[in-house]
mmCIF file of C-alpha atoms in Angstrom:
data_model
loop_
_atom_site.group_PDB
_atom_site.id
_atom_site.type_symbol
_atom_site.label_atom_id
_atom_site.label_comp_id
_atom_site.label_asym_id
_atom_site.label_seq_id
_atom_site.Cartn_x
_atom_site.Cartn_y
_atom_site.Cartn_z
ATOM 1 C CA MET A 1 124.915 67.405 67.850
ATOM 2 C CA ALA A 2 125.339 68.531 64.354
ATOM 3 C CA GLU A 3 122.200 69.181 62.082
ATOM 4 C CA LYS A 4 121.652 67.626 58.714
ATOM 5 C CA GLN A 5 119.110 68.749 55.822
ATOM 6 C CA THR A 6 116.243 65.869 55.507
ATOM 7 C CA PRO A 7 114.964 65.085 52.064
ATOM 8 C CA GLN A 8 111.965 66.719 53.508
ATOM 9 C CA GLY A 9 113.617 69.739 54.244
ATOM 10 C CA GLY A 10 113.661 69.747 58.003
ATOM 11 C CA GLN A 11 116.390 69.174 60.231
ATOM 12 C CA ARG A 12 117.912 66.037 62.186
ATOM 13 C CA GLN A 13 120.675 65.524 64.651
ATOM 14 C CA LEU A 14 123.543 63.753 63.503
ATOM 15 C CA THR A 15 124.978 61.391 65.876
ATOM 16 C CA VAL A 16 128.813 60.902 66.483
ATOM 17 C CA ASP A 17 128.546 57.655 64.499
ATOM 18 C CA ASP A 18 126.911 59.911 61.370
ATOM 19 C CA LEU A 19 129.654 62.207 61.580
ATOM 20 C CA GLN A 20 132.525 59.390 61.935
ATOM 21 C CA SER A 21 130.897 57.796 59.068
ATOM 22 C CA GLU A 22 130.694 60.979 56.925
ATOM 23 C CA ALA A 23 134.037 61.915 57.639
ATOM 24 C CA ARG A 24 135.448 58.762 56.622
ATOM 25 C CA GLU A 25 133.485 58.761 53.392
ATOM 26 C CA GLN A 26 134.830 62.232 52.701
ATOM 27 C CA LEU A 27 138.452 61.316 53.242
ATOM 28 C CA ARG A 28 137.890 58.089 50.816
ATOM 29 C CA ARG A 29 136.722 60.494 48.183
ATOM 30 C CA HIS A 30 139.329 63.136 48.658
ATOM 31 C CA ASN A 31 136.836 65.758 49.704
ATOM 32 C CA TRP A 32 139.569 67.195 52.135
ATOM 33 C CA GLN A 33 137.474 70.364 53.119
ATOM 34 C CA ALA A 34 134.575 68.285 53.798
ATOM 35 C CA ALA A 35 136.423 65.983 55.875
ATOM 36 C CA ALA A 36 138.273 68.314 57.580
ATOM 37 C CA ALA A 37 134.836 69.806 58.471
ATOM 38 C CA SER A 38 133.395 66.591 59.882
ATOM 39 C CA TYR A 39 136.778 65.909 61.834
ATOM 40 C CA GLN A 40 136.390 69.745 63.346
ATOM 41 C CA GLN A 41 132.884 68.922 64.256
ATOM 42 C CA LEU A 42 133.854 65.740 66.092
ATOM 43 C CA LEU A 43 136.200 67.401 67.853
ATOM 44 C CA ALA A 44 133.909 70.080 68.976
ATOM 45 C CA LEU A 45 131.839 67.339 70.702
ATOM 46 C CA ASN A 46 134.779 65.463 71.922
ATOM 47 C CA PRO A 47 138.101 67.543 72.259
ATOM 48 C CA GLU A 48 139.988 64.282 73.404
ATOM 49 C CA ASP A 49 138.805 62.355 70.229
ATOM 50 C CA GLU A 50 142.632 60.872 69.174
ATOM 51 C CA ALA A 51 141.126 59.396 66.146
ATOM 52 C CA ALA A 52 139.327 62.467 65.297
ATOM 53 C CA PHE A 53 142.725 64.243 65.250
ATOM 54 C CA THR A 54 144.179 61.614 63.164
ATOM 55 C CA GLY A 55 141.597 61.704 60.635
ATOM 56 C CA LEU A 56 141.618 65.673 60.368
ATOM 57 C CA ALA A 57 145.753 65.240 60.003
ATOM 58 C CA LEU A 58 144.795 63.145 57.000
ATOM 59 C CA ALA A 59 142.543 65.447 55.551
ATOM 60 C CA LEU A 60 145.076 68.472 55.872
ATOM 61 C CA ASP A 61 147.702 65.987 54.196
ATOM 62 C CA GLY A 62 145.044 66.173 51.220
ATOM 63 C CA SER A 63 144.917 69.683 51.107
ATOM 64 C CA GLY A 64 148.559 70.444 51.506
ATOM 65 C CA ALA A 65 148.415 71.983 55.253
ATOM 66 C CA TYR A 66 151.546 70.570 56.350
ATOM 67 C CA GLU A 67 151.871 73.041 59.189
ATOM 68 C CA GLN A 68 148.606 72.429 60.444
ATOM 69 C CA MET A 69 148.968 69.056 60.106
ATOM 70 C CA LEU A 70 151.996 68.827 62.303
ATOM 71 C CA ALA A 71 150.143 70.468 65.095
ATOM 72 C CA VAL A 72 147.355 68.309 64.943
ATOM 73 C CA SER A 73 149.249 65.260 64.659
ATOM 74 C CA GLU A 74 151.256 66.423 67.777
ATOM 75 C CA GLN A 75 147.704 66.878 69.520
ATOM 76 C CA ALA A 76 146.904 63.338 68.804
ATOM 77 C CA LEU A 77 150.067 62.115 70.108
ATOM 78 C CA GLU A 78 149.627 63.891 73.353
ATOM 79 C CA LEU A 79 146.283 61.952 73.716
ATOM 80 C CA GLN A 80 148.057 58.726 72.690
ATOM 81 C CA PRO A 81 151.539 58.789 72.675
ATOM 82 C CA HIS A 82 151.788 55.376 71.039
ATOM 83 C CA SER A 83 149.630 55.732 67.958
ATOM 84 C CA ALA A 84 151.348 54.493 64.977
ATOM 85 C CA LEU A 85 148.955 56.519 62.693
ATOM 86 C CA ALA A 86 149.563 59.691 64.348
ATOM 87 C CA LEU A 87 153.142 58.969 64.427
ATOM 88 C CA ALA A 88 152.790 58.214 60.675
ATOM 89 C CA CYS A 89 150.929 61.550 60.320
ATOM 90 C CA LYS A 90 153.459 63.766 61.871
ATOM 91 C CA ALA A 91 156.538 62.162 60.111
ATOM 92 C CA ARG A 92 154.341 62.983 56.865
ATOM 93 C CA ALA A 93 154.260 66.566 57.636
ATOM 94 C CA LEU A 94 157.930 66.821 58.604
ATOM 95 C CA GLN A 95 158.883 65.213 55.594
ATOM 96 C CA LYS A 96 156.786 67.840 53.700
ATOM 97 C CA LEU A 97 158.280 70.843 55.733
ATOM 98 C CA GLU A 98 161.727 69.358 54.870
ATOM 99 C CA ARG A 99 162.714 68.540 58.466
ATOM 100 C CA LEU A 100 163.948 65.000 57.374
ATOM 101 C CA SER A 101 165.720 63.997 60.489
ATOM 102 C CA GLU A 102 162.991 64.400 62.391
ATOM 103 C CA ALA A 103 160.567 62.676 59.781
ATOM 104 C CA THR A 104 162.566 59.659 59.906
ATOM 105 C CA ILE A 105 162.527 59.263 63.690
ATOM 106 C CA ALA A 106 158.957 59.836 63.934
ATOM 107 C CA ASN A 107 158.130 57.212 60.861
ATOM 108 C CA ASP A 108 160.272 54.510 62.291
ATOM 109 C CA GLN A 109 158.667 54.624 65.550
ATOM 110 C CA ALA A 110 155.446 54.288 63.888
ATOM 111 C CA LEU A 111 156.666 51.278 62.090
ATOM 112 C CA LEU A 112 157.936 49.703 65.200
ATOM 113 C CA LEU A 113 154.597 49.958 66.807
ATOM 114 C CA ASP A 114 152.776 49.017 63.549
ATOM 115 C CA HIS A 115 154.565 47.051 60.858
ATOM 116 C CA GLN A 116 151.534 46.750 58.434
ATOM 117 C CA LEU A 117 150.927 50.725 58.635
ATOM 118 C CA ALA A 118 150.740 51.710 54.570
ATOM 119 C CA LEU A 119 151.367 55.304 55.199
ATOM 120 C CA ALA A 120 154.344 54.490 57.064
ATOM 121 C CA TRP A 121 155.860 52.634 54.347
ATOM 122 C CA LEU A 122 154.682 55.289 51.927
ATOM 123 C CA ASN A 123 156.542 57.923 54.278
ATOM 124 C CA ARG A 124 159.829 55.785 54.074
ATOM 125 C CA SER A 125 159.581 55.379 50.188
ATOM 126 C CA GLY A 126 159.128 59.320 50.049
ATOM 127 C CA LEU A 127 162.259 59.578 52.575
ATOM 128 C CA GLN A 128 164.347 57.319 50.433
ATOM 129 C CA ILE A 129 163.416 59.140 47.148
ATOM 130 C CA LEU A 130 164.746 62.490 48.717
ATOM 131 C CA GLN A 131 167.903 60.785 50.093
ATOM 132 C CA GLN A 132 168.461 59.246 46.326
ATOM 133 C CA ARG A 133 168.229 55.885 47.744
ATOM 134 C CA PHE A 134 166.307 54.378 44.751
ATOM 135 C CA PRO A 135 166.531 50.483 45.305
ATOM 136 C CA GLU A 136 165.014 50.723 48.601
ATOM 137 C CA ALA A 137 162.481 53.218 47.829
ATOM 138 C CA LEU A 138 161.115 50.817 45.226
ATOM 139 C CA ARG A 139 160.716 48.264 47.986
ATOM 140 C CA SER A 140 159.149 50.367 50.418
ATOM 141 C CA ALA A 141 156.520 51.567 47.728
ATOM 142 C CA GLU A 142 155.743 48.177 46.833
ATOM 143 C CA ARG A 143 155.135 47.370 50.499
ATOM 144 C CA ALA A 144 152.986 50.438 51.051
ATOM 145 C CA LEU A 145 151.151 49.257 47.589
ATOM 146 C CA GLU A 146 150.817 45.690 49.109
ATOM 147 C CA LEU A 147 149.236 47.016 52.050
ATOM 148 C CA ASP A 148 146.921 49.880 50.058
ATOM 149 C CA PRO A 149 146.773 49.343 46.267
ATOM 150 C CA SER A 150 144.597 51.910 45.996
ATOM 151 C CA ASP A 151 147.171 54.796 47.062
ATOM 152 C CA ALA A 152 148.057 57.107 44.190
ATOM 153 C CA ARG A 153 151.045 58.494 46.246
ATOM 154 C CA ALA A 154 152.764 54.916 46.521
ATOM 155 C CA TRP A 155 152.181 54.515 42.541
ATOM 156 C CA ALA A 156 153.700 57.887 42.473
ATOM 157 C CA ASN A 157 156.481 56.926 44.595
ATOM 158 C CA LYS A 158 157.152 53.732 42.922
ATOM 159 C CA GLY A 159 157.249 55.317 39.368
ATOM 160 C CA THR A 160 159.786 57.848 40.721
ATOM 161 C CA ALA A 161 161.833 55.499 42.138
ATOM 162 C CA LEU A 162 161.908 53.256 38.843
ATOM 163 C CA LEU A 163 162.587 56.577 36.491
ATOM 164 C CA ASN A 164 165.760 56.963 38.705
ATOM 165 C CA LEU A 165 166.760 53.743 37.872
ATOM 166 C CA ASN A 166 166.318 53.847 34.167
ATOM 167 C CA ARG A 167 163.539 51.087 34.348
ATOM 168 C CA LEU A 168 161.441 53.408 31.784
ATOM 169 C CA SER A 169 158.574 51.319 30.919
ATOM 170 C CA GLU A 170 157.663 49.948 34.226
ATOM 171 C CA ALA A 171 157.686 53.633 35.710
ATOM 172 C CA LEU A 172 155.229 54.509 32.946
ATOM 173 C CA GLU A 173 152.989 51.756 33.959
ATOM 174 C CA ALA A 174 153.434 52.947 37.842
ATOM 175 C CA PHE A 175 152.230 56.511 36.764
ATOM 176 C CA ASN A 176 149.473 55.463 34.711
ATOM 177 C CA GLN A 177 148.090 53.455 37.694
ATOM 178 C CA SER A 178 148.731 56.509 39.680
ATOM 179 C CA LEU A 179 146.624 58.663 37.351
ATOM 180 C CA ALA A 180 144.038 56.192 37.281
ATOM 181 C CA ARG A 181 143.590 56.599 40.737
ATOM 182 C CA ASP A 182 143.844 60.630 40.836
ATOM 183 C CA PRO A 183 143.794 62.214 37.284
ATOM 184 C CA ASP A 184 144.638 65.806 38.948
ATOM 185 C CA TYR A 185 147.754 64.545 40.477
ATOM 186 C CA LEU A 186 150.209 67.517 39.259
ATOM 187 C CA PHE A 187 153.489 65.976 40.448
ATOM 188 C CA VAL A 188 152.669 62.686 38.489
ATOM 189 C CA LEU A 189 151.531 64.797 35.339
ATOM 190 C CA GLN A 190 154.783 66.260 35.445
ATOM 191 C CA MET A 191 156.752 63.044 35.948
ATOM 192 C CA LYS A 192 155.095 61.137 33.347
ATOM 193 C CA GLY A 193 155.788 64.515 31.015
ATOM 194 C CA GLU A 194 159.412 63.999 32.023
ATOM 195 C CA LEU A 195 159.631 60.197 31.459
ATOM 196 C CA LEU A 196 157.895 60.933 27.987
ATOM 197 C CA ARG A 197 159.885 63.636 26.961
ATOM 198 C CA ARG A 198 163.258 61.345 27.692
ATOM 199 C CA LEU A 199 161.197 58.860 25.407
ATOM 200 C CA GLY A 200 161.092 61.419 22.703
ATOM 201 C CA ARG A 201 157.361 61.788 22.653
ATOM 202 C CA PRO A 202 156.635 65.249 22.575
ATOM 203 C CA GLN A 203 153.179 65.259 21.183
ATOM 204 C CA GLU A 204 152.314 63.378 24.110
ATOM 205 C CA VAL A 205 154.216 65.816 26.704
ATOM 206 C CA ARG A 206 152.461 68.650 25.061
ATOM 207 C CA GLU A 207 148.762 67.285 25.612
ATOM 208 C CA LEU A 208 150.065 66.537 29.329
ATOM 209 C CA MET A 209 151.235 69.544 30.278
ATOM 210 C CA HIS A 210 148.469 71.170 28.898
ATOM 211 C CA ARG A 211 146.272 69.350 31.275
ATOM 212 C CA ALA A 212 148.797 69.977 34.023
ATOM 213 C CA LEU A 213 148.656 73.774 33.471
ATOM 214 C CA GLN A 214 144.840 73.683 33.579
ATOM 215 C CA LEU A 215 145.292 72.558 37.350
ATOM 216 C CA ALA A 216 148.174 75.329 38.062
ATOM 217 C CA PRO A 217 148.473 77.937 35.263
ATOM 218 C CA ASN A 218 151.504 79.401 36.454
ATOM 219 C CA ASP A 219 153.504 75.963 37.232
ATOM 220 C CA PRO A 220 157.305 76.487 36.064
ATOM 221 C CA LEU A 221 158.070 72.804 36.022
ATOM 222 C CA SER A 222 155.115 72.256 33.410
ATOM 223 C CA LEU A 223 155.840 75.468 31.519
ATOM 224 C CA SER A 224 159.110 74.092 30.824
ATOM 225 C CA LEU A 225 158.282 70.629 29.827
ATOM 226 C CA LEU A 226 155.859 72.121 27.468
ATOM 227 C CA ALA A 227 158.625 74.459 26.518
ATOM 228 C CA GLN A 228 160.805 71.519 25.482
ATOM 229 C CA ALA A 229 158.086 69.519 23.800
ATOM 230 C CA LEU A 230 156.973 72.640 21.573
ATOM 231 C CA ARG A 231 160.664 73.117 20.690
ATOM 232 C CA ALA A 232 161.012 69.347 19.687
ATOM 233 C CA LEU A 233 157.828 69.943 17.377
ATOM 234 C CA GLY A 234 158.897 73.081 15.871
ATOM 235 C CA GLU A 235 155.901 75.051 17.168
ATOM 236 C CA MET A 236 157.496 78.250 17.836
ATOM 237 C CA GLU A 237 154.802 80.578 17.760
ATOM 238 C CA GLU A 238 153.118 78.867 20.853
ATOM 239 C CA LEU A 239 157.099 78.261 22.289
ATOM 240 C CA PHE A 240 157.505 82.124 21.991
ATOM 241 C CA GLU A 241 154.172 82.629 24.364
ATOM 242 C CA VAL A 242 155.274 79.797 26.816
ATOM 243 C CA THR A 243 158.709 81.112 27.375
ATOM 244 C CA SER A 244 157.876 84.613 27.511
ATOM 245 C CA GLN A 245 155.793 83.379 30.633
ATOM 246 C CA LEU A 246 158.444 81.411 31.848
ATOM 247 C CA THR A 247 161.010 83.883 31.739
ATOM 248 C CA ARG A 248 158.850 86.130 33.569
ATOM 249 C CA LEU A 249 158.128 83.591 36.458
ATOM 250 C CA THR A 250 161.906 82.194 36.418
ATOM 251 C CA PRO A 251 164.023 84.979 35.386
ATOM 252 C CA GLY A 252 166.981 83.071 36.798
ATOM 253 C CA SER A 253 166.454 80.165 34.528
ATOM 254 C CA LEU A 254 169.127 79.320 31.737
ATOM 255 C CA LEU A 255 166.770 76.628 30.117
ATOM 256 C CA ALA A 256 164.004 79.462 30.018
ATOM 257 C CA TRP A 257 166.262 82.135 28.565
ATOM 258 C CA GLU A 258 167.498 79.879 26.043
ATOM 259 C CA MET A 259 164.383 78.609 24.623
ATOM 260 C CA HIS A 260 163.103 82.146 24.845
ATOM 261 C CA MET A 261 166.079 82.960 22.572
ATOM 262 C CA ARG A 262 165.794 80.109 20.249
ATOM 263 C CA ALA A 263 162.040 80.835 19.815
ATOM 264 C CA LEU A 264 162.624 84.506 18.819
ATOM 265 C CA ARG A 265 165.527 83.417 16.373
ATOM 266 C CA SER A 266 163.397 80.806 14.995
ATOM 267 C CA LEU A 267 160.746 83.384 14.176
ATOM 268 C CA GLY A 268 163.081 85.339 12.390
ATOM 269 C CA ARG A 269 162.800 88.337 15.278
ATOM 270 C CA PHE A 270 166.625 88.843 15.808
ATOM 271 C CA GLU A 271 166.376 92.403 17.499
ATOM 272 C CA GLU A 272 164.490 90.927 20.330
ATOM 273 C CA ALA A 273 166.689 87.881 20.451
ATOM 274 C CA ILE A 274 169.738 89.766 21.232
ATOM 275 C CA GLU A 275 168.199 90.965 24.791
ATOM 276 C CA ALA A 276 167.477 87.119 25.262
ATOM 277 C CA ILE A 277 171.058 86.182 24.216
ATOM 278 C CA GLU A 278 172.404 88.640 26.753
ATOM 279 C CA ARG A 279 170.459 87.115 29.697
ATOM 280 C CA VAL A 280 171.790 83.834 28.461
ATOM 281 C CA LEU A 281 175.324 84.939 28.856
ATOM 282 C CA GLU A 282 174.432 86.609 31.874
ATOM 283 C CA LEU A 283 173.594 83.193 33.254
ATOM 284 C CA ASP A 284 176.191 81.072 31.376
ATOM 285 C CA PRO A 285 179.134 83.580 30.405
ATOM 286 C CA HIS A 286 181.524 81.095 29.122
ATOM 287 C CA ASN A 287 179.682 78.580 27.275
ATOM 288 C CA VAL A 288 181.213 79.024 23.611
ATOM 289 C CA ARG A 289 178.012 77.701 22.071
ATOM 290 C CA PHE A 290 176.016 80.787 23.328
ATOM 291 C CA TRP A 291 178.738 83.340 22.317
ATOM 292 C CA THR A 292 178.861 82.005 18.483
ATOM 293 C CA ILE A 293 174.812 82.163 18.516
ATOM 294 C CA LYS A 294 175.358 85.591 19.516
ATOM 295 C CA ALA A 295 177.873 86.289 16.787
ATOM 296 C CA ASP A 296 175.259 84.636 14.241
ATOM 297 C CA ASN A 297 172.488 87.071 15.494
ATOM 298 C CA LEU A 298 174.766 89.808 14.771
ATOM 299 C CA TYR A 299 175.674 88.674 11.659
ATOM 300 C CA ARG A 300 172.066 87.814 10.431
ATOM 301 C CA LEU A 301 171.396 91.683 11.640
ATOM 302 C CA GLY A 302 174.072 92.935 9.142
ATOM 303 C CA ARG A 303 176.292 93.944 12.092
ATOM 304 C CA TYR A 304 179.281 92.003 10.816
ATOM 305 C CA ARG A 305 181.952 94.212 12.851
ATOM 306 C CA GLU A 306 180.210 93.166 16.045
ATOM 307 C CA ALA A 307 179.832 89.605 14.725
ATOM 308 C CA ALA A 308 183.507 89.211 13.966
ATOM 309 C CA ARG A 309 184.527 90.786 17.248
ATOM 310 C CA VAL A 310 182.220 88.219 19.073
ATOM 311 C CA ALA A 311 183.025 85.218 16.932
ATOM 312 C CA GLY A 312 186.585 86.220 17.917
ATOM 313 C CA TYR A 313 186.139 85.808 21.633
ATOM 314 C CA ALA A 314 184.075 82.553 21.326
ATOM 315 C CA LEU A 315 187.402 81.334 19.483
ATOM 316 C CA GLN A 316 189.539 82.399 22.384
ATOM 317 C CA LEU A 317 187.023 80.037 24.385
ATOM 318 C CA ALA A 318 187.498 77.163 21.908
ATOM 319 C CA PRO A 319 189.758 77.784 19.049
ATOM 320 C CA ASP A 320 188.817 74.788 17.365
ATOM 321 C CA TYR A 321 185.075 75.328 17.350
ATOM 322 C CA ARG A 322 184.282 75.341 13.879
ATOM 323 C CA PRO A 323 180.900 77.126 13.837
ATOM 324 C CA ALA A 324 182.402 80.297 15.588
ATOM 325 C CA GLN A 325 185.325 79.856 12.895
ATOM 326 C CA ARG A 326 182.698 79.903 10.080
ATOM 327 C CA ILE A 327 180.907 82.875 11.649
ATOM 328 C CA HIS A 328 184.454 84.912 11.992
ATOM 329 C CA GLU A 329 185.230 83.846 8.353
ATOM 330 C CA LYS A 330 182.142 85.057 7.061
ATOM 331 C CA ALA A 331 181.591 88.354 9.434
ATOM 332 C CA VAL A 332 185.180 89.478 8.664
ATOM 333 C CA ARG A 333 184.616 89.060 4.747
ATOM 334 C CA LEU A 334 181.573 90.711 4.424
ATOM 335 C CA MET A 335 182.832 93.598 6.838
ATOM 336 C CA TYR A 336 185.812 94.213 4.305
ATOM 337 C CA GLN A 337 183.503 94.283 1.201
ATOM 338 C CA HIS A 338 181.222 96.618 2.924
ATOM 339 C CA LYS A 339 184.428 98.852 3.633
ATOM 340 C CA GLU A 340 185.429 98.416 0.013
ATOM 341 C CA ARG A 341 182.355 99.683 -1.551
ATOM 342 C CA ARG A 342 182.045 102.762 0.967
ATOM 343 C CA LEU A 343 185.664 103.782 -0.349
ATOM 344 C CA ARG A 344 184.939 103.426 -4.082
#
């Protein structure tokens, strides 16, 4: 038997019932490591305790240890091949490991055995979202919530389906419901941030992403959403700091380099912006708008001959693009004015 500290400082033996009760309580509180430890104690006492294996699988799900979750689920199924919960745990692990065909088969088996299993409906909604079957995903998430309205993940799936169906106010409510149950749910913070960005509420996006970055300081999606909010708010100093970090983390991101370039230009740092523009053009070499920005940057640095040449190239891509025409005309005019002064 395991031991537990008593209020008087002594030790008492924990019964199997005590351990089971403690494990369930830790699972309910989302104390994943403590729950896993309790289930491992139960398995040390009884290596054939199928319920302890499934409980451990649920704890591993909460901590994101999906390879271990899959192994533990399969051990549970060796003991009880017709366990709907073990099959649903296996399906969830396979889904998170991006083995979607296997996940679908295991989850369908779970639902055949128990049509009232909330986890299996949650899994089905997640798989349908990945398959972009959003109306079906919405129905599955709602079924999961009928069976377990406390599950933040089911609210998240409902919100994601609604967001993709462009039902934005309903999606926002679903994300709020999810965060009410799990305030530190990073995925939902990001999805809500994306929704608020679409609604044109950048100040709220900024606040939400600062919270998300407290949980995951180097998360590229949170940084990207924060950068887009800062750009909309005109907060260029902070935007520069965020995009400096974002371009280090995602050197192949066009959006990151474009926002970094725009931050530098807005701060009047045109020499530094040259390198950022070059990175943008490496990633999108046929975009007339970016060539025009490069020409404008050179113009602002007084490099009129180069500006005229680059604007000319932009006009080869799009002869009627007025911004490129204007910069080309200005750059050529000043280039000849400077030449005339030198000749006097």
